[in-house]
Amino acid sequence: MCNNTMTFWLLTNFVSAKARNPSFPTPEAAKEALDAELCIRNHKQRNIHVPHVNLQNIAEMPVDLGIPKGEEGMIYHTEIVRNERYDGSDTSSFSEESSSDDDYEAVRNPEDAISLDSSGADETNIDSDDAISLDKYQYESDEHEHANEQNDCYEQSKCLHKGEIKITFQKEELWVKNGLQLKHDFVHHFKPKKHFDDVYGDCESETELLEKLNANPAKYIRCIIHHDGCHDATCIPVDKLSDVPAIHISGRSKIGRTFNEDEVLVEVLSRNKNSKEVNGQVLGVFRRNRYQGIKHPVFICTVDENGSHLLRPMCKTVPKIKIKTSNLRSDDNMPIFTVYDYDESVEVLKKSTDVKVSSKEHLCVFLVVFITWNSTFTYPLGRIVKILPWGNTVARGLTILNMQHGVHSIYSKETIDQVNDLQISEGLDEPSTERQQNRMDCTMLDAFTIDPPDAQDLDDALSLECRQDELHVGVHISDVTEYVMKDDAYDNDAKQRLLTFFSDIDTPRHMLPEPISTRKCSLLEGKRRLALSVFYCFDKDGKRKEITSQDIVRPTVIKSKKQFSYSQAQLIIKKKEAENEITKIEKDLKIMFKIACALRKQRLGNAMHASQTVFNDRGAEDNEHEAHFLVEEFMILTNITVGKMLYKQFPECIPVRYQPPPSDENMREFLRKKRRIY
C-alpha cells in the first residue's frame, strides 16, 4: 500500500470528533459521512485517480440579496434566479461540447487595464512542454510555508499575530472561509462566445415569487432544495404542516441555478395519486443558506469522471464547476490544469502555471473560485487558484479536511488581546474576589467531574448531599458568561466555531481560547470556579421531589474534589466491595447512578432495556456506557428544567428544539417496507 493510499485509509478509519454541544450539527456526522464516502475514485477514461468526499457544509445562514446584478444573463451566486421550463426542442445547447469552457471568452475592453492573460482569454495556446509537474508546482508553492510548530491553537494564534510564525495553508483557509473579492469589470469580461438558448431563463424578483406563492399556495410551494445528483433534487416544504411531504425534481433545467439547501419557490407540475409522488420545478431562489453575502466563494474540488474540464465541489453546494484546462495532454497522457494567481491588490486572477497531474503518484484537490453562472450554460464558470496535495501524512490530509469543514484553528487578534488583558488584571487561575461576590458558596460540596481521560475543558460537575431522608443533587455548569460578553471578541470567535472539535489524531480546536476553556472556566480538581448550579431533591427510591423554583438555579462558586475518567467511574459503579471500603465520593457516585437509572426508566420506560452495545470512535465495543448514561441523564434533566424555566419567562423568543412524530403517510410506508419487524 503506497503512502498516499495509506493516508486515505488512515483518514477513513481514524478521523473522529466529539461535539460537546448537542444543539448544533456535530463533527460526528461529518466523521460518519467521511467513513462512508471517503474513497479513491478510479477514472479510467482520463487515467485520473483522485479522491472524492461527499460531505455537507454546515453554514446555514440567510443571505443578503441586495447585491447588484451584472450583465443580462449573468448571475452571481447570491442573486434570485428563475428557470424557464425547457421543452427539449434544442438539445445541442445542452451537450457537453456546447457547455465547454471554450464557449466563454474574456472580451477585451480598451479602457480596461486587464490583460488577456489576466482575464482568461489567452488560454488555448498551451504548450504541453511548458507545463510543470505537480511535484514541482507543490515545491514552488510550499517553499515559503512553514509547518505548524505549536500544538496549542491559542499559542499558534499569538505567535502568528506577532509575526513569529506562518501557518500552513493559512491563506487558502481564508479563501475557503471568505471567498475572493473580484473586480466587477473583470467578472463581466466573461460572456459566451456563441449564442445559445437559455437553460434556466431570466431572473425574477422576490416580489414576483411572493405574488405567485400568495396567489396559488397549492401550486407554488416554498421549499428547501437538496441536490441528490447533477440532474435530480428533492425539495422539502418549509411549512412542516404541508400536505406535500416532498417534491421531486428531475432535469438539470428544472433544478435551476440553485445551491444545495437554498430556500426556493417550487411549482408543482404533477401529482401521482397512486404513488403520492409530486413532481415540480424551481422557479426562483428566495435566499441562500450557504456562503452568506459571498459573491465568489472558493470550493475544494475533485475531478469529475466525465472530463477534466469539470470539477466537483466536495461540499456538494453545486454539482459541478467548469474550469479552464488545455485540450492537450502531456506526452505521458497526463491532463494539464491551468492555475491562476489571485492578485488581491487589483482583485483579478492572472494566469500563473500549467500543471500536469498524474494521479498514479499524487492525490490532490483543487481550490476553485466561483466566477459567474451564465443562464445559457449548465454549470457555473470557475478558475483554479491552488492545487493542494493530500500529502503523505495523516496530518496533512486532516489539514485539508479541517479547511473544507470550517474547523478553525486561529483566533482573532482581538481575542488574543482580550486574553492578555484578563491575564494582567486577575490572572488565569482562580476568579477574583469581586467575581465571587453575590454567589452561593458551594465549595464545601463533594463535587466531581466525569470526562475522557485526556479532557482539559471540564464544563460540568455533579454533587450529592444526603439530608435525613432526602438526596440533594447538584448539577454544576461552568459559568462562562462571567468572562464572555455578547459580541465581544470571545463571542465573535465562538460564533465562527459553534462547538469544540475533538480529534484522535490532532489537537482539539476549542470554541473558546485555551486559557479560558481549559483553565479559567474549566472545573479543575481543587480549584475554585464560577458555575451555574441546578439543584434537585430525590427520595431514597430516586423519585424526584419538588422544590421552590427560586432554589433550583443559582449562581455559585464550587471546587471539584475529584476528576474521574469514564473508565474510573465505570469501575466504581461495578464495585461490589462493602461500603466501608470505598470513599465517600465513590459512594456518592454509586448513589447517583441509582438515581440516574430511575430517571432513565421514567424517561424511556421499557426502552431502557434495549441493547446497550455501543462502539467507540475506533470501532471497538464501549464498555463504559453506564458511566456515560449517568452523566447523560442528569444533563438531559437539567436541559429540560432550564428549557421550561426560560420558556415560561420568555415564551415568545426562546428557541425550543423538538422532534415531531412521523406523518401518518411516512409511518404507513415504513411499516409496508418493514413488515418483518412486527
XYZ file of C-alpha atoms in Angstrom:
678
model
C 0.000 0.000 0.000
C 1.569 3.311 -1.081
C 1.911 6.214 1.321
C -0.867 8.237 -0.288
C -3.325 5.369 -0.222
C -2.325 4.659 3.374
C -3.086 8.298 4.207
C -6.633 7.932 2.968
C -7.070 4.623 4.761
C -5.959 6.242 8.000
C -8.246 9.217 7.483
C -11.159 6.939 6.768
C -10.630 4.844 9.868
C -9.221 7.176 12.464
C -10.629 10.688 11.987
C -13.124 11.298 14.744
C -14.777 14.171 16.518
C -16.786 14.766 19.619
C -19.119 17.718 19.979
C -19.943 18.864 23.463
C -22.978 20.939 22.427
C -25.731 18.690 21.014
C -27.725 21.666 19.728
C -25.584 22.068 16.655
C -24.642 19.731 13.768
C -21.663 17.811 15.090
C -18.375 16.592 13.650
C -19.584 13.048 14.460
C -21.929 13.418 11.499
C -19.040 14.570 9.347
C -16.986 11.623 10.554
C -19.748 9.147 9.693
C -20.089 10.630 6.240
C -16.317 10.579 5.858
C -16.121 6.907 6.833
C -18.921 6.094 4.408
C -17.832 8.097 1.418
C -14.135 8.981 1.564
C -12.707 6.870 -1.208
C -10.308 6.899 -4.121
C -12.181 7.114 -7.376
C -10.609 5.372 -10.355
C -11.333 7.398 -13.500
C -10.228 5.032 -16.229
C -11.374 7.205 -19.120
C -8.989 10.026 -18.245
C -6.487 7.914 -16.357
C -7.142 10.112 -13.327
C -7.197 8.718 -9.820
C -8.447 11.309 -7.344
C -10.222 11.373 -4.004
C -13.823 12.421 -3.588
C -15.552 13.260 -0.345
C -19.282 13.772 -0.186
C -19.695 15.967 2.890
C -22.126 18.730 3.758
C -21.096 22.263 4.548
C -22.829 23.385 7.811
C -23.074 27.039 7.111
C -26.816 27.723 7.247
C -27.315 31.475 7.443
C -29.686 33.670 5.434
C -28.090 35.750 2.728
C -28.457 39.425 1.916
C -29.978 39.622 -1.566
C -29.133 43.257 -2.084
C -26.273 42.570 -4.469
C -26.436 44.317 -7.869
C -26.968 42.120 -10.917
C -24.400 42.098 -13.683
C -24.866 41.976 -17.435
C -28.009 40.424 -18.827
C -27.882 36.690 -18.443
C -25.049 36.758 -15.901
C -25.542 35.919 -12.252
C -23.610 35.902 -9.025
C -24.500 33.054 -6.735
C -26.392 35.353 -4.346
C -28.993 36.548 -6.845
C -32.611 35.428 -7.169
C -32.925 33.283 -10.288
C -35.800 31.848 -12.261
C -35.956 28.876 -14.628
C -37.914 28.759 -17.833
C -39.169 25.271 -18.428
C -37.138 23.660 -21.210
C -39.226 21.802 -23.764
C -36.352 19.712 -25.107
C -36.606 21.017 -28.663
C -32.958 22.084 -28.881
C -30.612 19.586 -27.319
C -27.491 20.942 -28.933
C -27.073 23.705 -26.398
C -27.118 21.151 -23.600
C -24.387 18.938 -24.996
C -21.037 18.582 -23.343
C -19.438 20.386 -26.292
C -21.671 23.414 -26.015
C -21.024 23.716 -22.336
C -17.296 23.536 -22.824
C -15.311 26.283 -21.228
C -14.157 27.365 -24.688
C -17.582 28.944 -25.166
C -16.592 31.605 -22.673
C -14.277 34.417 -23.603
C -12.911 37.473 -21.903
C -13.884 40.437 -24.085
C -11.078 42.925 -24.227
C -12.109 46.455 -23.250
C -9.639 49.120 -24.478
C -10.448 51.223 -21.448
C -9.637 48.418 -19.066
C -6.152 47.601 -17.899
C -6.779 43.859 -17.557
C -4.513 41.909 -19.873
C -5.677 38.982 -21.963
C -3.762 36.608 -19.733
C -5.224 38.005 -16.547
C -8.763 37.949 -17.884
C -8.514 34.386 -19.032
C -8.785 34.809 -22.807
C -5.351 33.720 -23.978
C -5.613 30.208 -22.631
C -5.813 27.940 -25.647
C -2.220 28.128 -26.793
C -0.790 25.870 -24.150
C 2.380 24.031 -24.950
C 2.487 20.757 -23.079
C 6.266 21.104 -22.853
C 5.790 24.252 -20.757
C 3.528 22.550 -18.226
C 5.264 21.672 -14.981
C 4.789 18.557 -12.908
C 2.665 18.546 -9.779
C 5.790 17.799 -7.725
C 7.497 20.954 -8.938
C 4.333 23.048 -8.525
C 3.872 21.891 -4.938
C 7.529 22.515 -4.132
C 7.380 26.063 -5.504
C 4.061 26.744 -3.779
C 5.151 25.438 -0.402
C 8.752 26.646 -0.230
C 7.785 29.663 1.881
C 5.306 27.796 4.021
C 6.175 26.547 7.483
C 4.704 23.642 9.361
C 2.635 24.479 12.393
C 5.148 24.431 15.219
C 2.751 24.993 18.112
C 0.099 22.471 19.106
C -1.970 24.888 21.156
C -4.268 26.936 18.891
C -4.042 29.917 21.232
C -0.237 29.817 21.173
C -0.306 29.431 17.387
C -2.564 32.459 17.100
C -0.451 34.543 19.451
C 2.760 33.772 17.554
C 1.054 34.325 14.209
C -0.235 37.779 15.127
C 3.242 38.689 16.370
C 4.658 37.649 13.005
C 6.818 34.929 14.559
C 5.418 32.004 12.530
C 3.486 31.246 9.371
C 0.675 28.719 9.306
C 0.497 26.151 6.540
C -2.360 26.944 4.141
C -3.483 29.934 6.219
C -4.156 31.994 3.080
C -6.082 29.165 1.453
C -8.127 28.606 4.609
C -9.219 32.250 4.480
C -10.153 31.876 0.815
C -12.406 28.917 1.571
C -13.915 30.740 4.535
C -14.454 34.183 2.975
C -14.238 33.701 -0.792
C -12.389 36.103 -3.098
C -13.086 39.703 -3.986
C -13.044 40.015 -7.792
C -13.178 43.290 -9.681
C -16.606 43.995 -11.178
C -15.160 44.738 -14.638
C -13.054 41.604 -14.513
C -16.036 39.349 -13.824
C -18.139 40.886 -16.584
C -15.434 40.315 -19.160
C -16.613 36.709 -19.211
C -19.532 36.084 -21.528
C -20.454 33.404 -24.094
C -18.746 33.467 -27.471
C -21.745 31.862 -29.127
C -25.472 32.295 -28.796
C -27.379 29.556 -27.005
C -30.917 29.375 -25.727
C -31.274 29.929 -22.013
C -31.067 26.778 -19.947
C -32.505 28.442 -16.876
C -34.343 31.568 -18.067
C -34.323 35.091 -16.699
C -34.129 36.381 -13.163
C -37.312 37.041 -11.233
C -37.594 39.298 -8.224
C -38.540 38.156 -4.757
C -41.710 40.249 -5.053
C -42.796 38.300 -8.143
C -42.062 35.000 -6.426
C -44.143 36.028 -3.411
C -47.020 37.081 -5.661
C -47.127 33.603 -7.185
C -46.886 31.995 -3.746
C -49.737 34.064 -2.317
C -51.939 33.730 -5.408
C -51.863 29.919 -5.512
C -50.205 28.280 -2.459
C -51.312 24.829 -3.605
C -49.364 25.129 -6.861
C -46.404 27.196 -5.645
C -44.627 25.977 -2.507
C -41.704 27.444 -0.578
C -39.121 24.675 -0.044
C -35.546 23.826 0.895
C -33.808 22.129 -2.028
C -31.452 19.175 -1.557
C -29.329 18.139 -4.532
C -29.455 14.363 -4.937
C -27.226 14.468 -8.009
C -26.473 16.573 -11.051
C -29.953 16.122 -12.508
C -32.113 15.236 -9.522
C -33.186 17.087 -6.408
C -35.655 16.766 -3.549
C -37.460 19.820 -2.209
C -38.840 19.752 1.344
C -41.611 22.285 2.121
C -40.668 24.892 4.704
C -44.151 24.591 6.191
C -43.975 21.382 8.234
C -47.785 21.138 8.157
C -47.881 20.986 4.365
C -49.793 18.062 2.875
C -46.881 17.583 0.455
C -44.009 15.764 2.227
C -41.517 16.251 -0.613
C -41.330 17.357 -4.235
C -39.095 15.502 -6.682
C -37.330 17.447 -9.413
C -35.809 15.692 -12.406
C -33.765 17.511 -15.030
C -30.952 19.988 -14.803
C -33.004 22.857 -16.262
C -35.763 22.346 -13.679
C -33.319 22.386 -10.760
C -32.032 25.772 -11.868
C -29.032 27.774 -10.783
C -29.512 26.706 -7.200
C -27.090 25.936 -4.442
C -27.700 22.986 -2.168
C -30.040 23.900 0.734
C -31.294 27.103 -0.910
C -34.768 28.308 0.030
C -36.654 28.210 -3.268
C -40.101 28.571 -4.819
C -41.229 25.334 -6.466
C -44.014 24.993 -8.994
C -45.931 21.703 -8.690
C -46.156 20.143 -12.157
C -47.820 16.808 -11.418
C -49.158 14.639 -8.605
C -49.385 10.864 -8.818
C -52.423 9.799 -6.811
C -51.290 6.185 -6.575
C -47.656 6.622 -5.573
C -48.237 10.001 -3.883
C -45.179 11.295 -5.758
C -45.146 15.021 -6.501
C -43.008 16.457 -9.306
C -42.076 20.067 -9.854
C -39.567 22.667 -10.972
C -37.739 25.509 -9.257
C -38.900 28.984 -10.273
C -36.505 31.028 -8.190
C -34.394 31.407 -5.082
C -35.567 33.336 -2.026
C -32.271 33.096 -0.187
C -29.033 31.179 0.005
C -28.320 29.107 3.086
C -24.637 28.806 2.209
C -21.932 31.417 1.703
C -23.782 34.366 3.162
C -23.033 37.526 1.224
C -20.069 35.970 -0.627
C -20.154 36.693 -4.378
C -17.214 34.497 -5.291
C -16.897 31.525 -2.915
C -13.930 29.177 -3.154
C -14.698 25.457 -3.273
C -12.458 22.473 -2.582
C -12.998 20.210 -5.588
C -12.064 16.899 -7.143
C -12.045 15.955 -10.834
C -15.316 14.817 -12.388
C -15.288 11.415 -14.027
C -16.767 12.847 -17.253
C -13.882 15.156 -18.022
C -11.064 17.172 -16.540
C -12.796 20.444 -17.555
C -15.391 19.747 -14.846
C -14.634 19.719 -11.124
C -16.914 18.577 -8.321
C -17.101 20.585 -5.067
C -16.674 18.247 -2.120
C -19.375 20.141 -0.222
C -21.976 19.461 -2.972
C -23.063 23.106 -2.926
C -23.247 22.961 -6.728
C -22.967 19.716 -8.702
C -20.054 20.754 -10.923
C -17.955 23.757 -11.919
C -16.451 24.313 -15.367
C -12.793 25.272 -15.266
C -10.208 26.015 -17.934
C -7.966 23.166 -18.999
C -5.843 22.609 -22.036
C -7.214 20.415 -24.791
C -3.720 18.991 -24.913
C -2.204 16.331 -22.773
C 1.401 15.789 -21.962
C 3.428 13.131 -23.705
C 2.631 10.696 -20.895
C -1.125 11.421 -21.287
C -1.433 13.462 -18.103
C -4.144 16.157 -18.138
C -2.910 19.741 -17.895
C -4.657 22.139 -15.495
C -4.286 25.915 -15.623
C -3.737 27.522 -12.222
C -4.246 31.247 -11.600
C -2.699 33.660 -9.143
C -5.070 35.885 -7.211
C -3.888 39.493 -7.151
C -5.631 40.889 -4.101
C -4.423 44.443 -4.746
C -6.378 44.764 -8.020
C -8.887 41.942 -7.394
C -8.211 39.945 -10.563
C -6.933 36.498 -11.499
C -3.760 36.202 -13.535
C -2.711 33.072 -15.328
C 0.190 31.551 -13.490
C 1.073 27.968 -14.282
C 0.029 24.944 -16.309
C 0.315 21.822 -14.181
C 0.416 18.186 -15.238
C -1.356 15.931 -12.756
C -0.642 12.230 -12.561
C -2.933 10.595 -10.067
C -0.921 7.398 -10.114
C 1.621 9.182 -7.963
C -0.300 12.057 -6.409
C -3.546 12.672 -4.603
C -4.668 16.276 -4.734
C -7.638 18.606 -4.549
C -8.298 21.880 -6.339
C -9.313 25.232 -4.891
C -11.739 26.714 -7.417
C -13.211 30.208 -7.268
C -16.806 30.632 -8.449
C -16.742 33.435 -11.055
C -20.206 33.559 -12.628
C -23.100 31.396 -13.783
C -24.412 32.349 -17.205
C -28.038 31.454 -17.875
C -27.144 29.690 -21.138
C -24.789 27.156 -19.602
C -25.424 24.159 -17.457
C -22.759 24.698 -14.817
C -21.070 27.782 -13.334
C -17.692 29.018 -14.503
C -14.704 28.850 -12.178
C -10.929 29.017 -12.151
C -8.342 27.002 -10.224
C -6.411 29.183 -7.782
C -4.488 26.429 -5.997
C -3.772 22.711 -6.176
C -3.343 21.201 -2.727
C -1.821 17.796 -2.002
C -3.487 15.441 0.411
C 0.114 14.670 1.288
C 1.727 11.506 2.562
C 0.837 12.105 6.203
C -2.426 11.953 8.085
C -1.785 15.428 9.494
C -1.585 16.997 6.027
C -4.762 15.228 4.942
C -6.543 16.370 8.081
C -5.485 19.953 7.342
C -7.454 19.806 4.084
C -10.490 18.306 5.822
C -10.369 20.992 8.515
C -10.287 23.621 5.785
C -13.231 22.018 3.990
C -15.441 21.830 7.074
C -14.513 25.169 8.575
C -12.712 23.758 11.610
C -10.866 26.918 12.590
C -7.537 26.998 14.392
C -6.630 30.692 14.513
C -8.209 33.112 16.981
C -8.536 36.772 16.074
C -6.046 39.331 17.307
C -8.849 40.914 19.350
C -9.358 37.615 21.186
C -5.639 37.302 21.920
C -5.602 40.859 23.259
C -8.649 40.166 25.445
C -6.951 37.112 26.982
C -3.862 39.198 27.681
C -5.968 41.874 29.384
C -7.594 39.234 31.616
C -4.224 37.746 32.498
C -2.914 41.166 33.500
C -5.995 42.158 35.506
C -6.586 38.989 37.563
C -4.544 36.111 36.181
C -5.750 32.892 34.600
C -6.089 30.782 37.751
C -8.914 31.298 40.257
C -11.547 34.041 39.860
C -11.083 37.360 41.584
C -12.822 38.101 44.890
C -15.093 40.590 43.146
C -16.343 37.952 40.700
C -17.212 35.585 43.577
C -19.475 38.107 45.279
C -23.259 37.564 45.216
C -22.779 33.863 44.533
C -23.756 30.882 46.678
C -20.628 29.291 48.162
C -20.798 25.568 47.348
C -17.128 24.786 47.785
C -17.958 22.514 50.729
C -19.857 20.109 48.447
C -18.066 16.980 47.262
C -18.406 17.852 43.574
C -16.738 15.664 40.959
C -16.350 15.561 37.168
C -16.558 12.617 34.759
C -14.845 13.130 31.408
C -12.494 11.414 28.952
C -9.053 10.799 30.481
C -7.299 13.488 28.424
C -10.038 16.120 28.755
C -8.984 19.595 29.829
C -12.155 21.630 29.302
C -14.236 20.253 32.174
C -17.543 22.075 31.831
C -19.889 20.121 34.115
C -19.727 18.583 37.588
C -22.086 16.658 39.887
C -22.518 16.622 43.650
C -24.644 14.736 46.203
C -25.698 15.806 49.674
C -27.682 13.483 51.968
C -30.105 15.222 54.321
C -32.130 12.864 56.508
C -34.407 11.013 54.057
C -33.645 13.279 51.107
C -30.938 13.214 48.467
C -29.952 16.640 47.117
C -28.215 16.519 43.741
C -26.355 19.470 42.254
C -25.593 19.796 38.547
C -22.918 22.451 38.129
C -22.195 24.034 34.729
C -19.190 26.289 34.220
C -20.385 29.903 34.017
C -18.554 31.320 31.005
C -20.900 34.328 30.902
C -18.802 35.895 33.646
C -15.989 36.255 31.119
C -17.717 36.208 27.712
C -19.865 39.227 26.904
C -22.288 39.494 23.999
C -20.492 40.484 20.771
C -17.070 40.738 22.394
C -14.001 39.130 20.811
C -14.567 35.774 22.561
C -18.200 35.713 21.472
C -17.460 36.586 17.843
C -14.797 33.889 17.572
C -17.130 31.356 19.207
C -19.862 32.187 16.680
C -17.496 31.127 13.922
C -16.831 27.767 15.596
C -20.188 26.883 17.220
C -18.615 23.929 19.023
C -15.400 22.412 20.285
C -13.894 19.910 17.856
C -12.003 16.902 19.192
C -9.902 14.619 17.022
C -7.993 11.461 17.854
C -5.136 12.482 15.546
C -4.951 16.239 16.041
C -5.084 18.805 18.815
C -8.543 19.968 19.939
C -10.000 23.072 18.302
C -11.692 24.811 21.223
C -14.642 27.137 20.805
C -13.074 29.490 23.357
C -9.300 30.076 23.570
C -7.439 27.579 25.739
C -6.641 29.970 28.616
C -10.408 30.355 29.057
C -11.732 26.919 28.074
C -9.070 24.726 29.712
C -8.058 26.921 32.649
C -10.181 29.849 33.761
C -13.555 28.187 33.087
C -12.542 24.535 33.446
C -13.820 22.824 36.614
C -10.390 21.531 37.561
C -9.853 19.477 40.685
C -9.059 21.607 43.729
C -9.735 24.948 42.008
C -12.437 27.474 42.872
C -14.611 28.050 39.827
C -17.714 30.054 38.933
C -20.740 27.982 37.982
C -24.456 27.997 37.361
C -25.886 25.218 39.517
C -29.212 23.413 39.190
C -30.402 21.577 42.315
C -32.774 18.632 42.613
C -34.259 16.718 45.529
C -34.959 12.960 45.449
C -36.268 10.489 47.985
C -34.421 7.292 48.877
C -36.076 5.467 45.952
C -34.868 8.007 43.412
C -38.261 9.673 42.993
C -37.953 13.389 42.375
C -39.456 15.797 44.919
C -40.466 19.351 44.055
C -38.582 22.325 45.467
C -39.329 26.015 45.066
C -38.329 27.428 41.678
C -36.118 30.166 43.119
C -33.928 27.492 44.692
C -33.485 25.439 41.522
C -30.933 27.547 39.614
C -28.299 29.566 41.450
C -25.022 31.299 40.522
C -22.421 29.517 42.650
C -18.761 29.046 43.453
C -17.691 25.386 43.510
C -14.496 23.403 43.997
C -14.262 19.986 42.370
C -12.912 17.355 44.757
C -12.189 14.673 42.170
C -11.689 14.353 38.407
C -12.872 10.906 37.260
C -12.405 9.409 33.832
C -15.285 7.401 32.383
C -13.371 4.167 32.917
C -12.736 5.029 36.581
C -16.408 5.878 37.095
C -17.411 2.599 35.434
C -15.212 0.601 37.804
C -16.761 2.343 40.814
C -20.288 1.664 39.537
C -19.427 -2.028 39.218
C -17.646 -2.255 42.587
C -19.015 -4.932 44.911
C -16.923 -4.131 47.987
C -18.514 -3.255 51.276
C -19.408 0.395 51.716
C -16.692 0.926 54.323
C -14.074 0.028 51.696
C -14.934 2.894 49.348
C -14.506 6.615 49.817
C -17.422 8.981 50.426
C -17.180 10.475 46.943
C -17.202 6.991 45.400
C -20.279 6.171 47.475
C -21.917 9.385 46.210
C -21.208 8.334 42.633
C -22.826 4.904 43.157
C -25.938 6.501 44.701
C -26.191 8.965 41.824
C -26.005 6.091 39.364
C -29.063 4.531 41.020
C -30.899 7.863 40.735
C -29.869 8.060 37.063
C -31.335 4.581 36.499
C -34.648 5.739 37.991
C -34.620 8.820 35.751
C -33.827 6.682 32.728
C -36.681 4.286 33.460
C -39.091 7.174 33.863
C -37.919 8.747 30.596
C -37.649 5.662 28.382
C -39.874 3.058 30.000
C -39.149 -0.444 28.719
C -36.876 1.008 26.037
C -34.202 1.404 28.694
C -33.671 -2.364 28.435
C -32.763 -2.152 24.746
C -29.365 -3.431 23.661
C -26.615 -1.437 25.314
C -23.929 -2.401 22.800
C -22.092 0.815 21.983
C -18.984 1.287 19.866
C -16.332 3.925 20.382
C -14.637 6.036 17.708
C -12.241 3.247 16.745
C -14.972 0.678 16.261
C -14.272 -1.234 19.470
C -17.064 -2.068 21.883
C -17.529 0.626 24.518
C -17.774 -0.893 27.990
C -18.242 2.425 29.782
C -21.840 3.101 28.724
C -23.196 3.062 32.286
C -20.801 5.825 33.311
C -21.854 7.736 30.214
C -25.571 7.496 30.843
C -25.062 8.529 34.491
C -23.837 11.886 33.160
C -26.310 11.944 30.265
C -29.412 11.521 32.419
C -28.552 14.455 34.661
C -27.621 16.634 31.676
C -30.926 15.800 29.954
C -32.840 16.547 33.147
C -31.018 19.864 33.507
C -31.680 20.863 29.893
C -35.385 20.145 30.334
C -35.533 22.087 33.594
C -33.769 25.160 32.236
C -35.700 24.986 28.970
C -39.045 25.012 30.788
C -37.921 27.866 33.014
C -36.783 30.025 30.094
C -39.860 29.231 28.027
C -42.081 30.245 30.917
C -40.218 33.539 31.313
C -39.824 34.328 27.583
C -42.454 32.332 25.657
C -42.199 34.484 22.527
C -38.464 34.377 21.899
C -36.914 31.187 23.292
C -35.994 28.722 20.510
C -37.181 25.250 21.505
C -35.867 22.197 19.720
C -38.358 19.405 19.264
C -38.755 16.285 17.173
C -42.237 15.944 15.668
C -43.713 12.476 15.163
C -43.577 10.994 11.647
C -46.526 11.705 9.380
C -49.168 9.003 9.001
C -48.147 8.557 5.371
C -44.481 8.065 6.237
C -45.381 5.656 9.035
C -47.533 3.565 6.709
C -44.752 3.491 4.131
C -42.222 2.452 6.787
C -44.428 -0.378 8.052
C -45.095 -1.526 4.496
C -41.376 -1.852 3.800
C -40.529 -3.362 7.207
C -43.263 -5.953 7.588
C -40.931 -8.384 9.343
C -40.430 -6.194 12.400
C -43.992 -6.543 13.703
